[in-house]
Tab-separated table of N, CA and C in Angstrom:
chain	number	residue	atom	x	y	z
K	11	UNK	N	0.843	-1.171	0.000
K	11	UNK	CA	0.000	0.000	0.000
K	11	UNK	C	0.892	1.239	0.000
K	12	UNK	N	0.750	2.120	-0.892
K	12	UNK	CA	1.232	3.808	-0.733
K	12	UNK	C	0.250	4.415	-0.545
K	13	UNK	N	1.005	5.557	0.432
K	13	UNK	CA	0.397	6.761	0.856
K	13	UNK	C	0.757	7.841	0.205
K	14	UNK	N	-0.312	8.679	0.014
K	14	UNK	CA	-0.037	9.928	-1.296
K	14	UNK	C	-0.906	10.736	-0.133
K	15	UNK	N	-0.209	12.364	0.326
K	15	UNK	CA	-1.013	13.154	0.368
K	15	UNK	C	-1.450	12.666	2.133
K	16	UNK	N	-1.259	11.664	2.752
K	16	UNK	CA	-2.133	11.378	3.783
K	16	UNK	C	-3.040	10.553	3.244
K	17	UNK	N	-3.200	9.669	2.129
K	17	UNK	CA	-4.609	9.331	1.642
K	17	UNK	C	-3.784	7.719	1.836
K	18	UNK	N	-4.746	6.631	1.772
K	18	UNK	CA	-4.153	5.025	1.671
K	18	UNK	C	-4.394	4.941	-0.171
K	19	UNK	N	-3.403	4.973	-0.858
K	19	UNK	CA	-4.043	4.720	-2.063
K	19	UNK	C	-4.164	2.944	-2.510
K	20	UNK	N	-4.995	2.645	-2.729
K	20	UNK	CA	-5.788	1.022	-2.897
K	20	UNK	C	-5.765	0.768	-4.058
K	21	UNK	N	-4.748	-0.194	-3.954
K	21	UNK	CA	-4.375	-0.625	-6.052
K	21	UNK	C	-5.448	-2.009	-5.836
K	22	UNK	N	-6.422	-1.785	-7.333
K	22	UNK	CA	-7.040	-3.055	-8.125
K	22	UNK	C	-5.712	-3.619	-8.713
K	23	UNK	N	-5.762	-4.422	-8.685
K	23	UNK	CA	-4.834	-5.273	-9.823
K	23	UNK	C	-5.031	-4.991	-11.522
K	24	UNK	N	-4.587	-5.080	-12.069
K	24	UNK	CA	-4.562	-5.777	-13.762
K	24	UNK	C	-4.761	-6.815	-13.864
K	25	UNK	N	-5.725	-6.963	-15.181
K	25	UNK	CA	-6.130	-8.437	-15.132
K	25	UNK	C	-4.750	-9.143	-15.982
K	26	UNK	N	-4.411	-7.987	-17.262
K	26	UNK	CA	-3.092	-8.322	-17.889
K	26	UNK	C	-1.720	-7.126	-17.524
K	27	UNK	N	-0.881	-7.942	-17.858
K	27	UNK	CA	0.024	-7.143	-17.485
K	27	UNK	C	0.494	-5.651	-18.319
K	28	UNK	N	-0.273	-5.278	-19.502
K	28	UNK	CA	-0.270	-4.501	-20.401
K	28	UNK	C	-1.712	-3.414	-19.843
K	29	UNK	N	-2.585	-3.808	-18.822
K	29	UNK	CA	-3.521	-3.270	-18.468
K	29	UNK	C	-2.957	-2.043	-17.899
K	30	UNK	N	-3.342	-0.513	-17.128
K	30	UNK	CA	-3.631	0.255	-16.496
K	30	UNK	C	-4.490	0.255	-15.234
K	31	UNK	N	-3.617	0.396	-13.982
K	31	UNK	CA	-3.820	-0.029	-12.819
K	31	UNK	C	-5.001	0.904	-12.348
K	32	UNK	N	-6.384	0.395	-11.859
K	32	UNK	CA	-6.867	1.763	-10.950
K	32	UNK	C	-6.357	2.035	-9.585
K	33	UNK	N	-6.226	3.169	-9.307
K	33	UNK	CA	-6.204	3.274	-8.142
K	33	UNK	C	-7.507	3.985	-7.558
K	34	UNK	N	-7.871	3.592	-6.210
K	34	UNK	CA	-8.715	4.005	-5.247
K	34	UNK	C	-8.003	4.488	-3.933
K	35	UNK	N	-9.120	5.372	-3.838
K	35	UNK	CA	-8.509	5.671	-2.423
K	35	UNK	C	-9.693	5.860	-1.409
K	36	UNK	N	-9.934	5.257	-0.074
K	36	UNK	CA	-10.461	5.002	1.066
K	36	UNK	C	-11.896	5.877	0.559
K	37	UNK	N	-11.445	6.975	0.401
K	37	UNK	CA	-12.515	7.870	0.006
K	37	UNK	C	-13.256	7.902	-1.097
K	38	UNK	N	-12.777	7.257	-2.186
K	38	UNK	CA	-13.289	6.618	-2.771
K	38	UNK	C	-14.118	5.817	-2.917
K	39	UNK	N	-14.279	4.858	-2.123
K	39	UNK	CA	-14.776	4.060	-1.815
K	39	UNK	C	-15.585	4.224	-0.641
K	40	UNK	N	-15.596	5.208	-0.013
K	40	UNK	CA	-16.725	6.234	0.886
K	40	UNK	C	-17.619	6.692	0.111
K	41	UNK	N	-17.638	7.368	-0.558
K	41	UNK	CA	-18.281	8.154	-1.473
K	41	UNK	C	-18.586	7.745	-2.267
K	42	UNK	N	-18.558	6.793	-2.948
K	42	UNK	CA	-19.387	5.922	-3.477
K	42	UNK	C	-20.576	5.319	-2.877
K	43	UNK	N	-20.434	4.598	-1.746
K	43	UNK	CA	-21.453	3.709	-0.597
K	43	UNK	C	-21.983	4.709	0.009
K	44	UNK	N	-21.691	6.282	0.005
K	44	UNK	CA	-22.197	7.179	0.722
K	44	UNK	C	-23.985	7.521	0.268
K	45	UNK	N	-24.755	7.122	1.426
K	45	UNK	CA	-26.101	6.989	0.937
K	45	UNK	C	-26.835	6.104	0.216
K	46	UNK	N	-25.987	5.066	-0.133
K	46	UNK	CA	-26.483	4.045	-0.373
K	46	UNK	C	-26.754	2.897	0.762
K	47	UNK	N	-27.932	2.375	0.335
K	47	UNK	CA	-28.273	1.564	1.384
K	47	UNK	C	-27.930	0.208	1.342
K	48	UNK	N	-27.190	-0.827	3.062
K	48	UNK	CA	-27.080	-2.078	2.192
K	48	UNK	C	-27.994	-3.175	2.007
K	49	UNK	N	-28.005	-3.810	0.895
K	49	UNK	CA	-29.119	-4.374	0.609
K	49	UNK	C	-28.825	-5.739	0.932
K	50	UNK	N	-29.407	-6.625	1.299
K	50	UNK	CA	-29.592	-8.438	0.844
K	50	UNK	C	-29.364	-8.848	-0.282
K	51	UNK	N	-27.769	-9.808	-0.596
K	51	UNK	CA	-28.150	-9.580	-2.296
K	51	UNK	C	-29.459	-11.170	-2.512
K	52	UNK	N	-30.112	-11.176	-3.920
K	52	UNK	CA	-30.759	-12.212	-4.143
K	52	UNK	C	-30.120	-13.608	-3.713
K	53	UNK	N	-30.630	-14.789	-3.879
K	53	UNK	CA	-30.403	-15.656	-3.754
K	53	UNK	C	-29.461	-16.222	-5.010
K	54	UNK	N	-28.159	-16.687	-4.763
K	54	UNK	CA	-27.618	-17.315	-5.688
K	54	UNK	C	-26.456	-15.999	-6.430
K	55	UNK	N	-27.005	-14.853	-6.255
K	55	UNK	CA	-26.286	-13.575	-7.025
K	55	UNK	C	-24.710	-13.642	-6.869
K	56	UNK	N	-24.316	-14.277	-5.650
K	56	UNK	CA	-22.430	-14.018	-5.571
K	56	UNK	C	-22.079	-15.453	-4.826
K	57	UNK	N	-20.533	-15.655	-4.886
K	57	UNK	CA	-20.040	-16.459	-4.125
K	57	UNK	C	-18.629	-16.186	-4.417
K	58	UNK	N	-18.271	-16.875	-3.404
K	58	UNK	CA	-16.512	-17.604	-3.502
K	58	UNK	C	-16.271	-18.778	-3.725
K	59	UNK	N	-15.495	-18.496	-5.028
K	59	UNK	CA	-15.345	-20.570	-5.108
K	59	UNK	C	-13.210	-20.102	-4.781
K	60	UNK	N	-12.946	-21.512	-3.928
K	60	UNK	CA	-11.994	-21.369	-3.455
K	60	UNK	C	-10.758	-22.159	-4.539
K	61	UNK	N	-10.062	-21.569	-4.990
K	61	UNK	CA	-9.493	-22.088	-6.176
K	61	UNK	C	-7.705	-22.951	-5.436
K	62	UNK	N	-7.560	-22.227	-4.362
K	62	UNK	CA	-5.901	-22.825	-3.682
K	62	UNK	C	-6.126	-22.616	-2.077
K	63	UNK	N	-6.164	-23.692	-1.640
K	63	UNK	CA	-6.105	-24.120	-0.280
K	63	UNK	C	-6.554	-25.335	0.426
K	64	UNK	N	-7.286	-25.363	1.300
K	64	UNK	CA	-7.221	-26.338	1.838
K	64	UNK	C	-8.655	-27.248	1.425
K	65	UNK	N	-9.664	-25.728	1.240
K	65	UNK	CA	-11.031	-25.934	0.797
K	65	UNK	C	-10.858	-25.855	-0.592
K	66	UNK	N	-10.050	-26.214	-1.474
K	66	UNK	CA	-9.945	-26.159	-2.919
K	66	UNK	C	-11.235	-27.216	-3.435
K	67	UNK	N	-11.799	-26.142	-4.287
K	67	UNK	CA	-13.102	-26.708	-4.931
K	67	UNK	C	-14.139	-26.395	-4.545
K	68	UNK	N	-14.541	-25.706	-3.142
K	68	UNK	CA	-15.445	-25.114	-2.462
K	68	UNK	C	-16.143	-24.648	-3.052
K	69	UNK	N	-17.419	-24.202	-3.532
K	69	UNK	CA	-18.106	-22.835	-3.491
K	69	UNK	C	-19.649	-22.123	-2.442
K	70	UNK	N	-18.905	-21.253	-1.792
K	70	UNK	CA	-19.638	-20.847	-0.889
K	70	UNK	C	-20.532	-19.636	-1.387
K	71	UNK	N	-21.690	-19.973	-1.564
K	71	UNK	CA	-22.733	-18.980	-1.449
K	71	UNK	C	-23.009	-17.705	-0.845
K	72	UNK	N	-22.841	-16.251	-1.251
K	72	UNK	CA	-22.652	-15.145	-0.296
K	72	UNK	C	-24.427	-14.950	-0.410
K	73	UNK	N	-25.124	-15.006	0.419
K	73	UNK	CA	-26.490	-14.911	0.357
K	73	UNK	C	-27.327	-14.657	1.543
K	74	UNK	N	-28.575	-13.795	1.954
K	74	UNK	CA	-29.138	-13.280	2.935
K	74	UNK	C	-28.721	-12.824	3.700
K	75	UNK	N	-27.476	-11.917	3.720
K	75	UNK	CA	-26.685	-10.774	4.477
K	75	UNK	C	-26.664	-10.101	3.554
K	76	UNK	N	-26.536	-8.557	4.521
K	76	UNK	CA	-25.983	-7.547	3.791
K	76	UNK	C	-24.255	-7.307	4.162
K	77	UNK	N	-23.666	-8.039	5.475
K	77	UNK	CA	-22.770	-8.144	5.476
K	77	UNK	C	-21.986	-9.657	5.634
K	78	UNK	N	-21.151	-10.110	4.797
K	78	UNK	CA	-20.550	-11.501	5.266
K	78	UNK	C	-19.176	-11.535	5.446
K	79	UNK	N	-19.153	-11.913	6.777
K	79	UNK	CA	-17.732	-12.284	7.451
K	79	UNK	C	-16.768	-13.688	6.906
K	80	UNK	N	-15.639	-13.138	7.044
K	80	UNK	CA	-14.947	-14.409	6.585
K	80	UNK	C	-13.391	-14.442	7.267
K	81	UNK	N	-13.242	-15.751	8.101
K	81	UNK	CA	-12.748	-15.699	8.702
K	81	UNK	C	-12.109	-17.448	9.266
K	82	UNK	N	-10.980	-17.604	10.506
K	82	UNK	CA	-10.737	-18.909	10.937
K	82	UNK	C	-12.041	-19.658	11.439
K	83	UNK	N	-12.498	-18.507	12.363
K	83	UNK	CA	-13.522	-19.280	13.069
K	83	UNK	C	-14.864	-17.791	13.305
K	84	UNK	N	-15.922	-18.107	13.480
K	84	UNK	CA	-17.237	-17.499	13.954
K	84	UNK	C	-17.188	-16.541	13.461
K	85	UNK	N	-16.769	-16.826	12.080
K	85	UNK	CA	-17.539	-16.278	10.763
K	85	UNK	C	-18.776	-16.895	9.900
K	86	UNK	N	-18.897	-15.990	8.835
K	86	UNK	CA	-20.092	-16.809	8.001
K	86	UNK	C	-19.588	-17.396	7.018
K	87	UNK	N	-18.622	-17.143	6.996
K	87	UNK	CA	-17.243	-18.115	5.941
K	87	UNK	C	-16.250	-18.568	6.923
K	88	UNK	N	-16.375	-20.020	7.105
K	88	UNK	CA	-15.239	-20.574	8.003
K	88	UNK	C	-14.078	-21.060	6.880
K	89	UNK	N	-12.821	-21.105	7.061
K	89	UNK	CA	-12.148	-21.591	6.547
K	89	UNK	C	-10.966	-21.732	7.251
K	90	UNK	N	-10.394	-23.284	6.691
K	90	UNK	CA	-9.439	-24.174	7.376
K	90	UNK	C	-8.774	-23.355	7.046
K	91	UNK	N	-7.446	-22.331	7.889
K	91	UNK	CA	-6.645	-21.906	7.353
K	91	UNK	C	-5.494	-21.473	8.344
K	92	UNK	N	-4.828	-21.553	9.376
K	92	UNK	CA	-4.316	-20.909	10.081
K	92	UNK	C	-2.916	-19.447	10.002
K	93	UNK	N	-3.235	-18.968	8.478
K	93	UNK	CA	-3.230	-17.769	8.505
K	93	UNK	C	-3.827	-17.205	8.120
K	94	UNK	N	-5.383	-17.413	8.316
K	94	UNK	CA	-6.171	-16.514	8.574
K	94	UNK	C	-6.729	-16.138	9.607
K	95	UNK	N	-7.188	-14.988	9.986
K	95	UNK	CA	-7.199	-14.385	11.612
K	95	UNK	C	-8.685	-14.729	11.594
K	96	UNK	N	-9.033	-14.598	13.136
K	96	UNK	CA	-9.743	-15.202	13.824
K	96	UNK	C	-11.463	-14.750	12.705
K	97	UNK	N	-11.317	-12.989	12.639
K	97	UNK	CA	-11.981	-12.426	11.838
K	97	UNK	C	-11.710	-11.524	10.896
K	98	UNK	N	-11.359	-12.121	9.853
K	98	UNK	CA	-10.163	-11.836	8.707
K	98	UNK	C	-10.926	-10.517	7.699
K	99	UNK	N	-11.821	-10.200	7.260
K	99	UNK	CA	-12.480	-9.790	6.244
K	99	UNK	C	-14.198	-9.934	6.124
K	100	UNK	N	-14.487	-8.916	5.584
K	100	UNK	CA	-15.741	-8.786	5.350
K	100	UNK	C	-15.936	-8.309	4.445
K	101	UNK	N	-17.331	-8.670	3.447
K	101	UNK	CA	-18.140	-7.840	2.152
K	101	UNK	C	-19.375	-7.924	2.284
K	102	UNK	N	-19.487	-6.431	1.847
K	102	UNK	CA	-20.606	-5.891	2.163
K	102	UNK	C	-21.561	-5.514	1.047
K	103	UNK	N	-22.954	-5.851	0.996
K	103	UNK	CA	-23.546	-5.150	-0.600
K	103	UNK	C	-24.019	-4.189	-0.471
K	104	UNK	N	-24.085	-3.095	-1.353
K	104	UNK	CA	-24.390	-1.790	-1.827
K	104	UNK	C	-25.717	-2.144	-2.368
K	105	UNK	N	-26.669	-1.132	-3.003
K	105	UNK	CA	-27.046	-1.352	-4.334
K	105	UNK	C	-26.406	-0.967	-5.167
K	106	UNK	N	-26.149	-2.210	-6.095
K	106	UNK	CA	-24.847	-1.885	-7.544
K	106	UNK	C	-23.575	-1.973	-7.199
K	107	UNK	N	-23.444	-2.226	-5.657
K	107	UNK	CA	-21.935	-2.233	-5.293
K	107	UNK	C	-21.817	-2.505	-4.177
K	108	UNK	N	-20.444	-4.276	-4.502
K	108	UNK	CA	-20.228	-4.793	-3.514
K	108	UNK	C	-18.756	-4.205	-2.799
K	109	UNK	N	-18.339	-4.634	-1.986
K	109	UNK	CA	-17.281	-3.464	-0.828
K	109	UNK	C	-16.448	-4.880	-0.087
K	110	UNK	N	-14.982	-4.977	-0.776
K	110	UNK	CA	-14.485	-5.760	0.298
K	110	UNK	C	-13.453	-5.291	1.657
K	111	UNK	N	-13.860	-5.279	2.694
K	111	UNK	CA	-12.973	-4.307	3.876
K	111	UNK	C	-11.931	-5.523	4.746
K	112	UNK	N	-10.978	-5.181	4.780
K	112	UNK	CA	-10.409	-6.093	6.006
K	112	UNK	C	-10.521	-5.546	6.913
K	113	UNK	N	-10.491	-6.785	8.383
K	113	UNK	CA	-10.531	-6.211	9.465
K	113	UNK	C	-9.248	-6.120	10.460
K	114	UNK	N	-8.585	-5.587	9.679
K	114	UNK	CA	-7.098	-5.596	10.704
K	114	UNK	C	-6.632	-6.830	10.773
K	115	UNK	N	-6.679	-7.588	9.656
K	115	UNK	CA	-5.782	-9.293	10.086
K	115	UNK	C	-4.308	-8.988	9.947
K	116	UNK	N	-3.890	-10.287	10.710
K	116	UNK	CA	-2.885	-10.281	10.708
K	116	UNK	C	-1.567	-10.482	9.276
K	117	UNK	N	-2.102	-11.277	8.658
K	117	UNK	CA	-1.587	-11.160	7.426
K	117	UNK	C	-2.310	-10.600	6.134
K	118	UNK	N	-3.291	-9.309	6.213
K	118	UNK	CA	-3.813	-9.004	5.568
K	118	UNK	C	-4.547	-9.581	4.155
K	119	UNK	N	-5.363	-8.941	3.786
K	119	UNK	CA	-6.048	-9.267	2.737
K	119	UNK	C	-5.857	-8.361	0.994
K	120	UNK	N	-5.325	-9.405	0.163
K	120	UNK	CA	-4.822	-9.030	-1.046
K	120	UNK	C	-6.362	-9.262	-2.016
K	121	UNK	N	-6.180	-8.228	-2.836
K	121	UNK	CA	-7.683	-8.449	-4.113
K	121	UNK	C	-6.579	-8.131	-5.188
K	122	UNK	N	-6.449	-9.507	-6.115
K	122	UNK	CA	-5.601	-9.215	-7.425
K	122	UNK	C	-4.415	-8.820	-7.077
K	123	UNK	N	-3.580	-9.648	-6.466
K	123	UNK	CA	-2.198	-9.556	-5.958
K	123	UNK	C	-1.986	-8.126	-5.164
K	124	UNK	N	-2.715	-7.495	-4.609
K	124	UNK	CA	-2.682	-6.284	-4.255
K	124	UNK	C	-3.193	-6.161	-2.628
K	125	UNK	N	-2.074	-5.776	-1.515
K	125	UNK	CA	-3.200	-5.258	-0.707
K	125	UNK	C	-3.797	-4.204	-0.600
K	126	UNK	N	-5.239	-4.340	0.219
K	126	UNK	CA	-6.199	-3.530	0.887
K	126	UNK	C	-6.600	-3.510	1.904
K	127	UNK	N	-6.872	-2.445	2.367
K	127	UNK	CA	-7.470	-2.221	3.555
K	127	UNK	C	-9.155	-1.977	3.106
K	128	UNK	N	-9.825	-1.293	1.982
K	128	UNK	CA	-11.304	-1.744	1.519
K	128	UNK	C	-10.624	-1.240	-0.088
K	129	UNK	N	-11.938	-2.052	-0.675
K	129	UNK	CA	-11.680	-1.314	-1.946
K	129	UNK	C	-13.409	-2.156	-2.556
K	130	UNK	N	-13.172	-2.062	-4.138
K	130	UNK	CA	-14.591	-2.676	-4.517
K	130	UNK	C	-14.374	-4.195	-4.958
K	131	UNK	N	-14.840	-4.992	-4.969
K	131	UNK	CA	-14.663	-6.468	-5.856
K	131	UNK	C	-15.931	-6.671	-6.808
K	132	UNK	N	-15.321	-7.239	-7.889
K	132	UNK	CA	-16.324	-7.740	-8.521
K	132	UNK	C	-15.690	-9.446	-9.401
K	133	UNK	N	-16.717	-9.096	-10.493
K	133	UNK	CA	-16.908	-11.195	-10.685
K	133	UNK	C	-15.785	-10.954	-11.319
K	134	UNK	N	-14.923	-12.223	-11.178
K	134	UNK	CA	-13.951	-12.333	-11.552
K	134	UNK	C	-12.538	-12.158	-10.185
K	135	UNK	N	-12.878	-11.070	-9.836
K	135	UNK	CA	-11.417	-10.741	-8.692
K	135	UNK	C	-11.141	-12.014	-7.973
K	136	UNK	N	-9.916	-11.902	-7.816
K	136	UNK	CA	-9.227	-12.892	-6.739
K	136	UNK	C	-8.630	-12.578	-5.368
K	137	UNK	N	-9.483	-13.138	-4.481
K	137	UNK	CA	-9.520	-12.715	-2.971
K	137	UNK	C	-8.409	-13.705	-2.446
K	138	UNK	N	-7.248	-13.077	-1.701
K	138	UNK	CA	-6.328	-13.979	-0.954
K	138	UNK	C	-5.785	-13.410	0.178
K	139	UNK	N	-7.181	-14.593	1.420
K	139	UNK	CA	-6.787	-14.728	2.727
K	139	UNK	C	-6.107	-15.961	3.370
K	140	UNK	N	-4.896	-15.394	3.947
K	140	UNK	CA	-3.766	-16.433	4.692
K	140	UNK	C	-3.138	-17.197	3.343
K	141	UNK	N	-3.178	-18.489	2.930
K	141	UNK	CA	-2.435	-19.377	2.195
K	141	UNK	C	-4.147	-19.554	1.059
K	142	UNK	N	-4.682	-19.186	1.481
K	142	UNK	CA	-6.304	-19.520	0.451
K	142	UNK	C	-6.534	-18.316	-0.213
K	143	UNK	N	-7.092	-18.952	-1.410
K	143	UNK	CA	-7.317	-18.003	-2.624
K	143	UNK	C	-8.749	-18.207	-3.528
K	144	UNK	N	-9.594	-17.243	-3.162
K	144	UNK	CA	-10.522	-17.455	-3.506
K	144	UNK	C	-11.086	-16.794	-5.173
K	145	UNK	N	-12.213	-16.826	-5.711
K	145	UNK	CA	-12.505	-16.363	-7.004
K	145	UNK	C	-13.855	-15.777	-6.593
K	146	UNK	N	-14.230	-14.322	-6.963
K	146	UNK	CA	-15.588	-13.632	-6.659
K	146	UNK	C	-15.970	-14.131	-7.700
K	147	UNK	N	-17.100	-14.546	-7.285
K	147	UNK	CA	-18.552	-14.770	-8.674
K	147	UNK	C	-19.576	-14.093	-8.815
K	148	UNK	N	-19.608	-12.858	-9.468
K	148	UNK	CA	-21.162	-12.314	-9.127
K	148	UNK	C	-22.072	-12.521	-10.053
K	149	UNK	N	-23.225	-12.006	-9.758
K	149	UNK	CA	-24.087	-11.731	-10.575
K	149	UNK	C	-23.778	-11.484	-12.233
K	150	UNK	N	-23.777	-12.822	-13.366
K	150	UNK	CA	-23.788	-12.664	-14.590
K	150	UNK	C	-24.519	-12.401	-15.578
């Protein structure tokens, strides 16, 4: 993560290496969710399928929250992982926009080889908490 200005600036990844990186910044991503309300997404609309770890092959359903935790233990995403912290990460839905935040873990949370502290995810991104690596699926 760099800091510009006092600001956390929050790199998306490239999907190719010839791509143009976005950057976000905290506020960004405030102001966006600002006034928006969070919603329940539908049934079936997102998940994580877990592509490297222990749960390889998984796919977990993100459904009837507006917020889902993910984490070692007494989360709504458990996963075998012991570097992942107790309560590792959370995403949250917007309308039109989902929000992934970490919660201060210990080995933080990367979206597209990148860490963050929040930024946005969508279908396709690759979420990697502790040694596990997950794939967002949203709504197609």
């Amino acid at each position: 993560m760099d800091q510009i200005d006092d600001k956390t600036v929050l790199l998306t990844g490239a999907k190719q290496a010839d791509e143009m990186q976005v950057i976000w910044s905290k506020a960004d991503v405030v102001r966006a969710i600002s006034g928006k309300t969070k919603i329940v997404p539908p049934e079936k609309a997102y998940s994580l399928k877990v592509i490297e770890g222990a749960d390889r092959g998984k796919v977990f359903p993100l459904e009837r929250k507006e917020r889902f935790c993910i984490g070692r233990s007494g989360g709504d995403l458990v996963i075998k992982d012991p570097k992942i912290s107790k309560v590792h990460c959370v995403i949250e839905f917007y309308d039109g926009i989902v929000v992934i935040k970490d919660m201060n873990s210990t080995n933080g949370t990367l979206l597209n080889q990148m860490v963050l502290a929040e930024d946005f995810i969508k279908d396709g991104d690759r979420l990697q908490v502790g040694n596990t690596t997950l794939v967002f699926q949203g709504n197609k």
